[in-house]
Amino acid sequence: MAPAPVRNTPPLPPRVEIHVHLEGTVTLPRLRTLWDRPGRDASLPSDPASLYRHRSFSEFLQHFAQVTRIIRGPEDLALITSDLCRSLKRQGVAAAEVFFSPVIFMRRGIPFMEMLDAMDEAVLWERARGGPTMAWILDGVRQWGPRGLETHLECAARAPGRILGIGIGGDERSVPASQFKSHFAQARSMGLRTVAHAGEFDGPRSVWEALEVLGAERIGHGIRSCEDPELLALLRRRKVPLEVCPTSNLRTRVVACWNDHPIARLISAGVRVTVNSDDPALFRTSLSTEFRVLRYRLGLGTAQVRKIEREGIRASFLPAAVKRELLRSFRRLREKGRRGKERAKGQEWR
Ligand SMILES: [Zn+2]
């Protein structure tokens, strides 16, 4: 039988993903390969597929924690990192800033440097095969209090130049931001970038604190900022990017339906909006799906979607020269794609 012809797919305009949790990228097929090993935690449900459907935000947090209990060590993290690199490559993602919470695994005795070495090695292997660059943001678990952030700062100090920044996620209403203020200040003095989940489940107050108390450079989600005009004005004035994750908001019931999602209001308020996948496997989405959601569920026009794609590049912590190069390449390939489409339309009418 003759071999199938090789199709040359044109290169995709580059995208950047700036809000994705490594632990939330474990796909169901990957989880199944890790599931049936001796010594599995007896408290886990019998069906791994049940971890991918959530009735509430607290149930999602529970599922997230259960997935992390299946990850046993550096080898598993290397596999998951490789899976993520390949998935991002297929979606045209050139660079990703990825959350990872080592404190979860260190509590079970897994050494941080072994995890980081395995993950970085996986990234290098995939980079050599056209995969994206990947930078790690150590994400603290808010409900565990300041000790976790201290551990993350110690981790970053032990791996100079290998950690991009620190963040805080989890249950926004559990521990006040003031308890993490000194950790964020210390991170800055170490040259780390700082981000914070806020205004997802909690209201505008949480975003105010992330900005004024923690000094976060970007806000994870931040969608409830639209409830406070003064806060919107501050975000606009300071040009703080929001890392909006629409499908995540729907799956965790932060919004009841697509019509309730405030992304269009944030855009018209002049706030910098980026779009990201958050926990793509656990929310059954991807960055590409999120951009389709903008068009077909949230009613944004092509120009608005393109602007958000570019904003993802601009809001990243990549060096300025890399951003310029990515933006140039984005414009060139989008323009090429547009001309290609117009040509195809022209031929249809002949
Ligand atoms: Zn998140």
GROMACS .gro file of C-alpha atoms and ligand atoms in nm:
model
  351
    1MET     CA    1   0.000   0.000   0.000
    2ALA     CA    2   0.134   0.345  -0.090
    3PRO     CA    3   0.223   0.557   0.214
    4ALA     CA    4  -0.020   0.836   0.300
    5PRO     CA    5   0.097   1.172   0.158
    6VAL     CA    6   0.269   1.391   0.416
    7ARG     CA    7   0.072   1.711   0.470
    8ASN     CA    8   0.281   2.018   0.532
    9THR     CA    9   0.089   2.212   0.792
   10PRO     CA   10   0.181   2.582   0.789
   11PRO     CA   11   0.342   2.716   1.111
   12LEU     CA   12   0.090   2.858   1.359
   13PRO     CA   13   0.117   3.218   1.480
   14PRO     CA   14   0.299   3.193   1.813
   15ARG     CA   15   0.104   3.209   2.136
   16VAL     CA   16   0.212   3.232   2.499
   17GLU     CA   17   0.035   3.058   2.789
   18ILE     CA   18   0.088   3.243   3.118
   19HIS     CA   19  -0.158   3.072   3.356
   20VAL     CA   20  -0.143   2.693   3.360
   21HIS     CA   21  -0.083   2.456   3.654
   22LEU     CA   22   0.137   2.156   3.578
   23GLU     CA   23  -0.065   1.939   3.817
   24GLY     CA   24  -0.386   2.030   3.631
   25THR     CA   25  -0.251   1.915   3.294
   26VAL     CA   26  -0.256   1.541   3.376
   27THR     CA   27  -0.480   1.396   3.108
   28LEU     CA   28  -0.711   1.103   3.180
   29PRO     CA   29  -0.509   0.863   2.958
   30ARG     CA   30  -0.188   0.964   3.143
   31LEU     CA   31  -0.362   0.932   3.480
   32ARG     CA   32  -0.477   0.581   3.389
   33THR     CA   33  -0.115   0.479   3.317
   34LEU     CA   34  -0.016   0.602   3.664
   35TRP     CA   35  -0.326   0.471   3.841
   36ASP     CA   36  -0.283   0.093   3.855
   37ARG     CA   37   0.034   0.067   4.055
   38PRO     CA   38   0.074  -0.114   4.386
   39GLY     CA   39   0.033   0.097   4.696
   40ARG     CA   40  -0.229   0.338   4.556
   41ASP     CA   41  -0.382   0.561   4.823
   42ALA     CA   42  -0.693   0.374   4.945
   43SER     CA   43  -0.892   0.696   4.990
   44LEU     CA   44  -0.891   0.768   4.613
   45PRO     CA   45  -1.210   0.696   4.416
   46SER     CA   46  -1.223   0.372   4.218
   47ASP     CA   47  -1.278   0.547   3.883
   48PRO     CA   48  -1.009   0.801   3.778
   49ALA     CA   49  -1.254   0.961   3.531
   50SER     CA   50  -1.456   1.092   3.827
   51LEU     CA   51  -1.173   1.340   3.903
   52TYR     CA   52  -1.251   1.532   3.583
   53ARG     CA   53  -1.605   1.647   3.671
   54HIS     CA   54  -1.658   1.905   3.942
   55ARG     CA   55  -1.982   2.029   4.096
   56SER     CA   56  -1.818   2.317   4.284
   57PHE     CA   57  -1.489   2.499   4.337
   58SER     CA   58  -1.422   2.305   4.659
   59GLU     CA   59  -1.482   1.976   4.478
   60PHE     CA   60  -1.240   2.087   4.206
   61LEU     CA   61  -0.974   2.163   4.472
   62GLN     CA   62  -1.035   1.815   4.614
   63HIS     CA   63  -0.990   1.654   4.269
   64PHE     CA   64  -0.675   1.859   4.207
   65ALA     CA   65  -0.532   1.728   4.537
   66GLN     CA   66  -0.631   1.370   4.448
   67VAL     CA   67  -0.451   1.392   4.112
   68THR     CA   68  -0.136   1.508   4.292
   69ARG     CA   69  -0.157   1.198   4.514
   70ILE     CA   70  -0.117   0.978   4.204
   71ILE     CA   71   0.207   1.159   4.112
   72ARG     CA   72   0.473   0.968   4.299
   73GLY     CA   73   0.804   1.126   4.205
   74PRO     CA   74   1.035   1.296   3.957
   75GLU     CA   75   0.977   1.036   3.681
   76ASP     CA   76   0.600   1.098   3.685
   77LEU     CA   77   0.656   1.475   3.677
   78ALA     CA   78   0.891   1.435   3.380
   79LEU     CA   79   0.622   1.243   3.189
   80ILE     CA   80   0.359   1.506   3.269
   81THR     CA   81   0.596   1.787   3.168
   82SER     CA   82   0.665   1.614   2.835
   83ASP     CA   83   0.291   1.567   2.774
   84LEU     CA   84   0.234   1.937   2.839
   85CYS     CA   85   0.522   2.045   2.609
   86ARG     CA   86   0.382   1.831   2.325
   87SER     CA   87   0.029   1.956   2.373
   88LEU     CA   88   0.146   2.321   2.374
   89LYS     CA   89   0.361   2.262   2.066
   90ARG     CA   90   0.057   2.129   1.878
   91GLN     CA   91  -0.127   2.450   1.969
   92GLY     CA   92   0.148   2.680   1.843
   93VAL     CA   93   0.256   2.785   2.193
   94ALA     CA   94   0.611   2.918   2.181
   95ALA     CA   95   0.654   2.984   2.553
   96ALA     CA   96   0.473   2.895   2.873
   97GLU     CA   97   0.494   3.022   3.229
   98VAL     CA   98   0.381   2.724   3.432
   99PHE     CA   99   0.265   2.702   3.793
  100PHE     CA  100   0.405   2.419   3.998
  101SER     CA  101   0.351   2.363   4.372
  102PRO     CA  102   0.651   2.162   4.495
  103VAL     CA  103   0.540   2.196   4.857
  104ILE     CA  104   0.260   1.946   4.788
  105PHE     CA  105   0.514   1.678   4.692
  106MET     CA  106   0.784   1.779   4.941
  107ARG     CA  107   0.534   1.707   5.220
  108ARG     CA  108   0.549   1.346   5.097
  109GLY     CA  109   0.928   1.341   5.109
  110ILE     CA  110   1.006   1.402   4.739
  111PRO     CA  111   1.319   1.623   4.717
  112PHE     CA  112   1.267   1.951   4.531
  113MET     CA  113   1.590   1.942   4.330
  114GLU     CA  114   1.510   1.594   4.198
  115MET     CA  115   1.170   1.714   4.078
  116LEU     CA  116   1.314   2.028   3.917
  117ASP     CA  117   1.596   1.838   3.745
  118ALA     CA  118   1.350   1.584   3.600
  119MET     CA  119   1.110   1.855   3.479
  120ASP     CA  120   1.386   2.071   3.327
  121GLU     CA  121   1.536   1.769   3.155
  122ALA     CA  122   1.196   1.687   3.002
  123VAL     CA  123   1.162   2.047   2.879
  124LEU     CA  124   1.511   2.036   2.722
  125TRP     CA  125   1.431   1.706   2.548
  126GLU     CA  126   1.107   1.848   2.406
  127ARG     CA  127   1.274   2.181   2.317
  128ALA     CA  128   1.516   1.991   2.097
  129ARG     CA  129   1.207   1.859   1.914
  130GLY     CA  130   1.045   2.196   1.861
  131GLY     CA  131   0.867   2.224   2.196
  132PRO     CA  132   0.809   2.555   2.378
  133THR     CA  133   1.029   2.724   2.637
  134MET     CA  134   0.894   2.671   2.985
  135ALA     CA  135   0.949   2.877   3.300
  136TRP     CA  136   0.834   2.774   3.648
  137ILE     CA  137   0.631   2.985   3.890
  138LEU     CA  138   0.615   2.823   4.236
  139ASP     CA  139   0.252   2.852   4.339
  140GLY     CA  140   0.172   2.859   4.710
  141VAL     CA  141  -0.136   2.687   4.852
  142ARG     CA  142  -0.313   2.972   5.028
  143GLN     CA  143  -0.511   2.762   5.274
  144TRP     CA  144  -0.186   2.608   5.402
  145GLY     CA  145  -0.064   2.947   5.524
  146PRO     CA  146   0.273   3.124   5.495
  147ARG     CA  147   0.494   2.822   5.568
  148GLY     CA  148   0.442   2.689   5.213
  149LEU     CA  149   0.562   3.017   5.063
  150GLU     CA  150   0.869   3.011   5.288
  151THR     CA  151   0.945   2.664   5.149
  152HIS     CA  152   0.901   2.791   4.793
  153LEU     CA  153   1.140   3.083   4.855
  154GLU     CA  154   1.396   2.837   4.995
  155CYS     CA  155   1.348   2.622   4.682
  156ALA     CA  156   1.403   2.921   4.453
  157ALA     CA  157   1.717   3.019   4.647
  158ARG     CA  158   1.856   2.668   4.595
  159ALA     CA  159   1.802   2.684   4.217
  160PRO     CA  160   1.928   3.028   4.112
  161GLY     CA  161   1.816   3.131   3.764
  162ARG     CA  162   1.585   2.829   3.726
  163ILE     CA  163   1.269   2.968   3.888
  164LEU     CA  164   1.082   3.257   3.727
  165GLY     CA  165   0.862   3.366   4.014
  166ILE     CA  166   0.626   3.287   4.297
  167GLY     CA  167   0.249   3.298   4.319
  168ILE     CA  168  -0.039   3.215   4.545
  169GLY     CA  169  -0.346   3.008   4.461
  170GLY     CA  170  -0.605   2.785   4.626
  171ASP     CA  171  -0.885   2.906   4.852
  172GLU     CA  172  -0.887   3.288   4.834
  173ARG     CA  173  -1.106   3.326   5.142
  174SER     CA  174  -0.891   3.111   5.370
  175VAL     CA  175  -0.585   3.317   5.478
  176PRO     CA  176  -0.559   3.699   5.441
  177ALA     CA  177  -0.305   3.839   5.194
  178SER     CA  178  -0.128   4.030   5.475
  179GLN     CA  179   0.020   3.701   5.594
  180PHE     CA  180   0.211   3.664   5.268
  181LYS     CA  181   0.326   4.025   5.234
  182SER     CA  182   0.685   3.969   5.353
  183HIS     CA  183   0.721   3.661   5.127
  184PHE     CA  184   0.627   3.860   4.819
  185ALA     CA  185   0.870   4.137   4.921
  186GLN     CA  186   1.146   3.880   4.972
  187ALA     CA  187   1.070   3.724   4.632
  188ARG     CA  188   1.113   4.064   4.467
  189SER     CA  189   1.443   4.120   4.646
  190MET     CA  190   1.556   3.784   4.504
  191GLY     CA  191   1.470   3.899   4.151
  192LEU     CA  192   1.162   3.675   4.126
  193ARG     CA  193   0.841   3.783   3.951
  194THR     CA  194   0.518   3.783   4.153
  195VAL     CA  195   0.161   3.688   4.063
  196ALA     CA  196  -0.151   3.611   4.267
  197HIS     CA  197  -0.484   3.439   4.212
  198ALA     CA  198  -0.750   3.690   4.319
  199GLY     CA  199  -1.103   3.799   4.227
  200GLU     CA  200  -1.200   3.449   4.120
  201PHE     CA  201  -1.414   3.323   4.409
  202ASP     CA  202  -1.367   3.623   4.632
  203GLY     CA  203  -1.477   3.971   4.528
  204PRO     CA  204  -1.284   4.291   4.444
  205ARG     CA  205  -1.136   4.314   4.797
  206SER     CA  206  -0.913   4.019   4.716
  207VAL     CA  207  -0.779   4.192   4.402
  208TRP     CA  208  -0.716   4.516   4.595
  209GLU     CA  209  -0.510   4.317   4.846
  210ALA     CA  210  -0.317   4.133   4.575
  211LEU     CA  211  -0.221   4.470   4.426
  212GLU     CA  212  -0.174   4.688   4.734
  213VAL     CA  213  -0.055   4.437   4.995
  214LEU     CA  214   0.130   4.179   4.785
  215GLY     CA  215   0.230   4.402   4.492
  216ALA     CA  216   0.146   4.124   4.244
  217GLU     CA  217   0.249   4.206   3.886
  218ARG     CA  218  -0.033   4.001   3.730
  219ILE     CA  219  -0.366   3.883   3.866
  220GLY     CA  220  -0.479   3.525   3.815
  221HIS     CA  221  -0.845   3.542   3.701
  222GLY     CA  222  -0.942   3.879   3.854
  223ILE     CA  223  -1.279   3.864   3.679
  224ARG     CA  224  -1.472   3.992   3.981
  225SER     CA  225  -1.281   4.322   3.947
  226CYS     CA  226  -1.569   4.426   3.723
  227GLU     CA  227  -1.784   4.469   4.039
  228ASP     CA  228  -1.575   4.773   4.144
  229PRO     CA  229  -1.529   5.070   3.904
  230GLU     CA  230  -1.247   5.216   4.118
  231LEU     CA  231  -1.056   4.889   4.099
  232LEU     CA  232  -1.106   4.876   3.721
  233ALA     CA  233  -0.961   5.227   3.699
  234LEU     CA  234  -0.658   5.121   3.905
  235LEU     CA  235  -0.598   4.810   3.691
  236ARG     CA  236  -0.623   5.025   3.379
  237ARG     CA  237  -0.394   5.297   3.517
  238ARG     CA  238  -0.128   5.052   3.631
  239LYS     CA  239  -0.171   4.835   3.318
  240VAL     CA  240  -0.195   4.519   3.530
  241PRO     CA  241  -0.276   4.217   3.312
  242LEU     CA  242  -0.550   3.975   3.415
  243GLU     CA  243  -0.497   3.606   3.343
  244VAL     CA  244  -0.856   3.518   3.250
  245CYS     CA  245  -0.947   3.148   3.218
  246PRO     CA  246  -1.307   3.130   3.087
  247THR     CA  247  -1.369   2.753   3.085
  248SER     CA  248  -1.219   2.723   3.434
  249ASN     CA  249  -1.470   2.985   3.557
  250LEU     CA  250  -1.758   2.787   3.407
  251ARG     CA  251  -1.643   2.446   3.534
  252THR     CA  252  -1.587   2.569   3.891
  253ARG     CA  253  -1.924   2.752   3.884
  254VAL     CA  254  -1.767   3.097   3.936
  255VAL     CA  255  -2.002   3.193   3.652
  256ALA     CA  256  -2.332   3.012   3.605
  257CYS     CA  257  -2.333   3.031   3.224
  258TRP     CA  258  -2.135   3.185   2.935
  259ASN     CA  259  -2.369   3.487   2.927
  260ASP     CA  260  -2.263   3.574   3.281
  261HIS     CA  261  -1.891   3.582   3.199
  262PRO     CA  262  -1.762   3.940   3.240
  263ILE     CA  263  -1.472   3.928   2.990
  264ALA     CA  264  -1.639   4.171   2.747
  265ARG     CA  265  -1.700   4.417   3.034
  266LEU     CA  266  -1.334   4.396   3.140
  267ILE     CA  267  -1.223   4.463   2.782
  268SER     CA  268  -1.453   4.761   2.743
  269ALA     CA  269  -1.325   4.899   3.076
  270GLY     CA  270  -0.981   4.912   2.913
  271VAL     CA  271  -0.822   4.645   3.136
  272ARG     CA  272  -0.542   4.430   2.990
  273VAL     CA  273  -0.693   4.085   2.936
  274THR     CA  274  -0.508   3.763   2.851
  275VAL     CA  275  -0.669   3.423   2.807
  276ASN     CA  276  -0.533   3.098   2.947
  277SER     CA  277  -0.628   2.737   3.018
  278ASP     CA  278  -0.561   2.714   3.399
  279ASP     CA  279  -0.599   2.336   3.453
  280PRO     CA  280  -0.667   2.224   3.094
  281ALA     CA  281  -0.701   1.850   3.154
  282LEU     CA  282  -0.913   1.884   3.467
  283PHE     CA  283  -1.139   2.137   3.293
  284ARG     CA  284  -1.144   1.946   2.962
  285THR     CA  285  -1.006   2.241   2.764
  286SER     CA  286  -0.688   2.373   2.599
  287LEU     CA  287  -0.551   2.714   2.507
  288SER     CA  288  -0.682   2.671   2.150
  289THR     CA  289  -1.026   2.581   2.286
  290GLU     CA  290  -1.021   2.895   2.503
  291PHE     CA  291  -0.969   3.112   2.194
  292ARG     CA  292  -1.260   2.935   2.023
  293VAL     CA  293  -1.468   2.995   2.336
  294LEU     CA  294  -1.397   3.369   2.301
  295ARG     CA  295  -1.538   3.364   1.948
  296TYR     CA  296  -1.825   3.121   1.969
  297ARG     CA  297  -1.939   3.133   2.335
  298LEU     CA  298  -1.843   3.479   2.453
  299GLY     CA  299  -1.921   3.665   2.131
  300LEU     CA  300  -1.588   3.845   2.078
  301GLY     CA  301  -1.489   3.954   1.728
  302THR     CA  302  -1.177   3.846   1.539
  303ALA     CA  303  -0.992   4.171   1.611
  304GLN     CA  304  -1.061   4.140   1.985
  305VAL     CA  305  -0.942   3.778   1.991
  306ARG     CA  306  -0.622   3.868   1.803
  307LYS     CA  307  -0.557   4.150   2.050
  308ILE     CA  308  -0.593   3.907   2.342
  309GLU     CA  309  -0.353   3.664   2.174
  310ARG     CA  310  -0.096   3.945   2.141
  311GLU     CA  311  -0.163   4.057   2.498
  312GLY     CA  312  -0.060   3.709   2.619
  313ILE     CA  313   0.282   3.768   2.462
  314ARG     CA  314   0.309   4.123   2.599
  315ALA     CA  315   0.199   4.029   2.953
  316SER     CA  316   0.448   3.743   2.977
  317PHE     CA  317   0.773   3.778   3.170
  318LEU     CA  318   0.977   3.695   2.858
  319PRO     CA  319   1.269   3.929   2.774
  320ALA     CA  320   1.161   4.233   2.570
  321ALA     CA  321   1.359   4.122   2.262
  322VAL     CA  322   1.187   3.779   2.262
  323LYS     CA  323   0.844   3.945   2.293
  324ARG     CA  324   0.920   4.174   1.998
  325GLU     CA  325   1.029   3.877   1.788
  326LEU     CA  326   0.716   3.676   1.882
  327LEU     CA  327   0.489   3.974   1.804
  328ARG     CA  328   0.659   4.020   1.465
  329SER     CA  329   0.619   3.654   1.385
  330PHE     CA  330   0.255   3.662   1.507
  331ARG     CA  331   0.170   3.954   1.273
  332ARG     CA  332   0.351   3.796   0.976
  333LEU     CA  333   0.183   3.454   1.013
  334ARG     CA  334  -0.164   3.599   1.088
  335GLU     CA  335  -0.135   3.820   0.779
  336LYS     CA  336  -0.028   3.520   0.572
  337GLY     CA  337  -0.323   3.319   0.709
  338ARG     CA  338  -0.565   3.604   0.625
  339ARG     CA  339  -0.438   3.632   0.267
  340GLY     CA  340  -0.460   3.253   0.231
  341LYS     CA  341  -0.824   3.261   0.344
  342GLU     CA  342  -0.909   3.547   0.104
  343ARG     CA  343  -0.749   3.358  -0.185
  344ALA     CA  344  -0.949   3.046  -0.095
  345LYS     CA  345  -1.270   3.255  -0.083
  346GLY     CA  346  -1.188   3.406  -0.422
  347GLN     CA  347  -1.150   3.060  -0.572
  348GLU     CA  348  -1.482   2.946  -0.422
  349TRP     CA  349  -1.662   3.216  -0.622
  350ARG     CA  350  -1.494   3.143  -0.954
  351ZN      ZN  351  -0.499   2.898   3.845
   0.00000   0.00000   0.00000
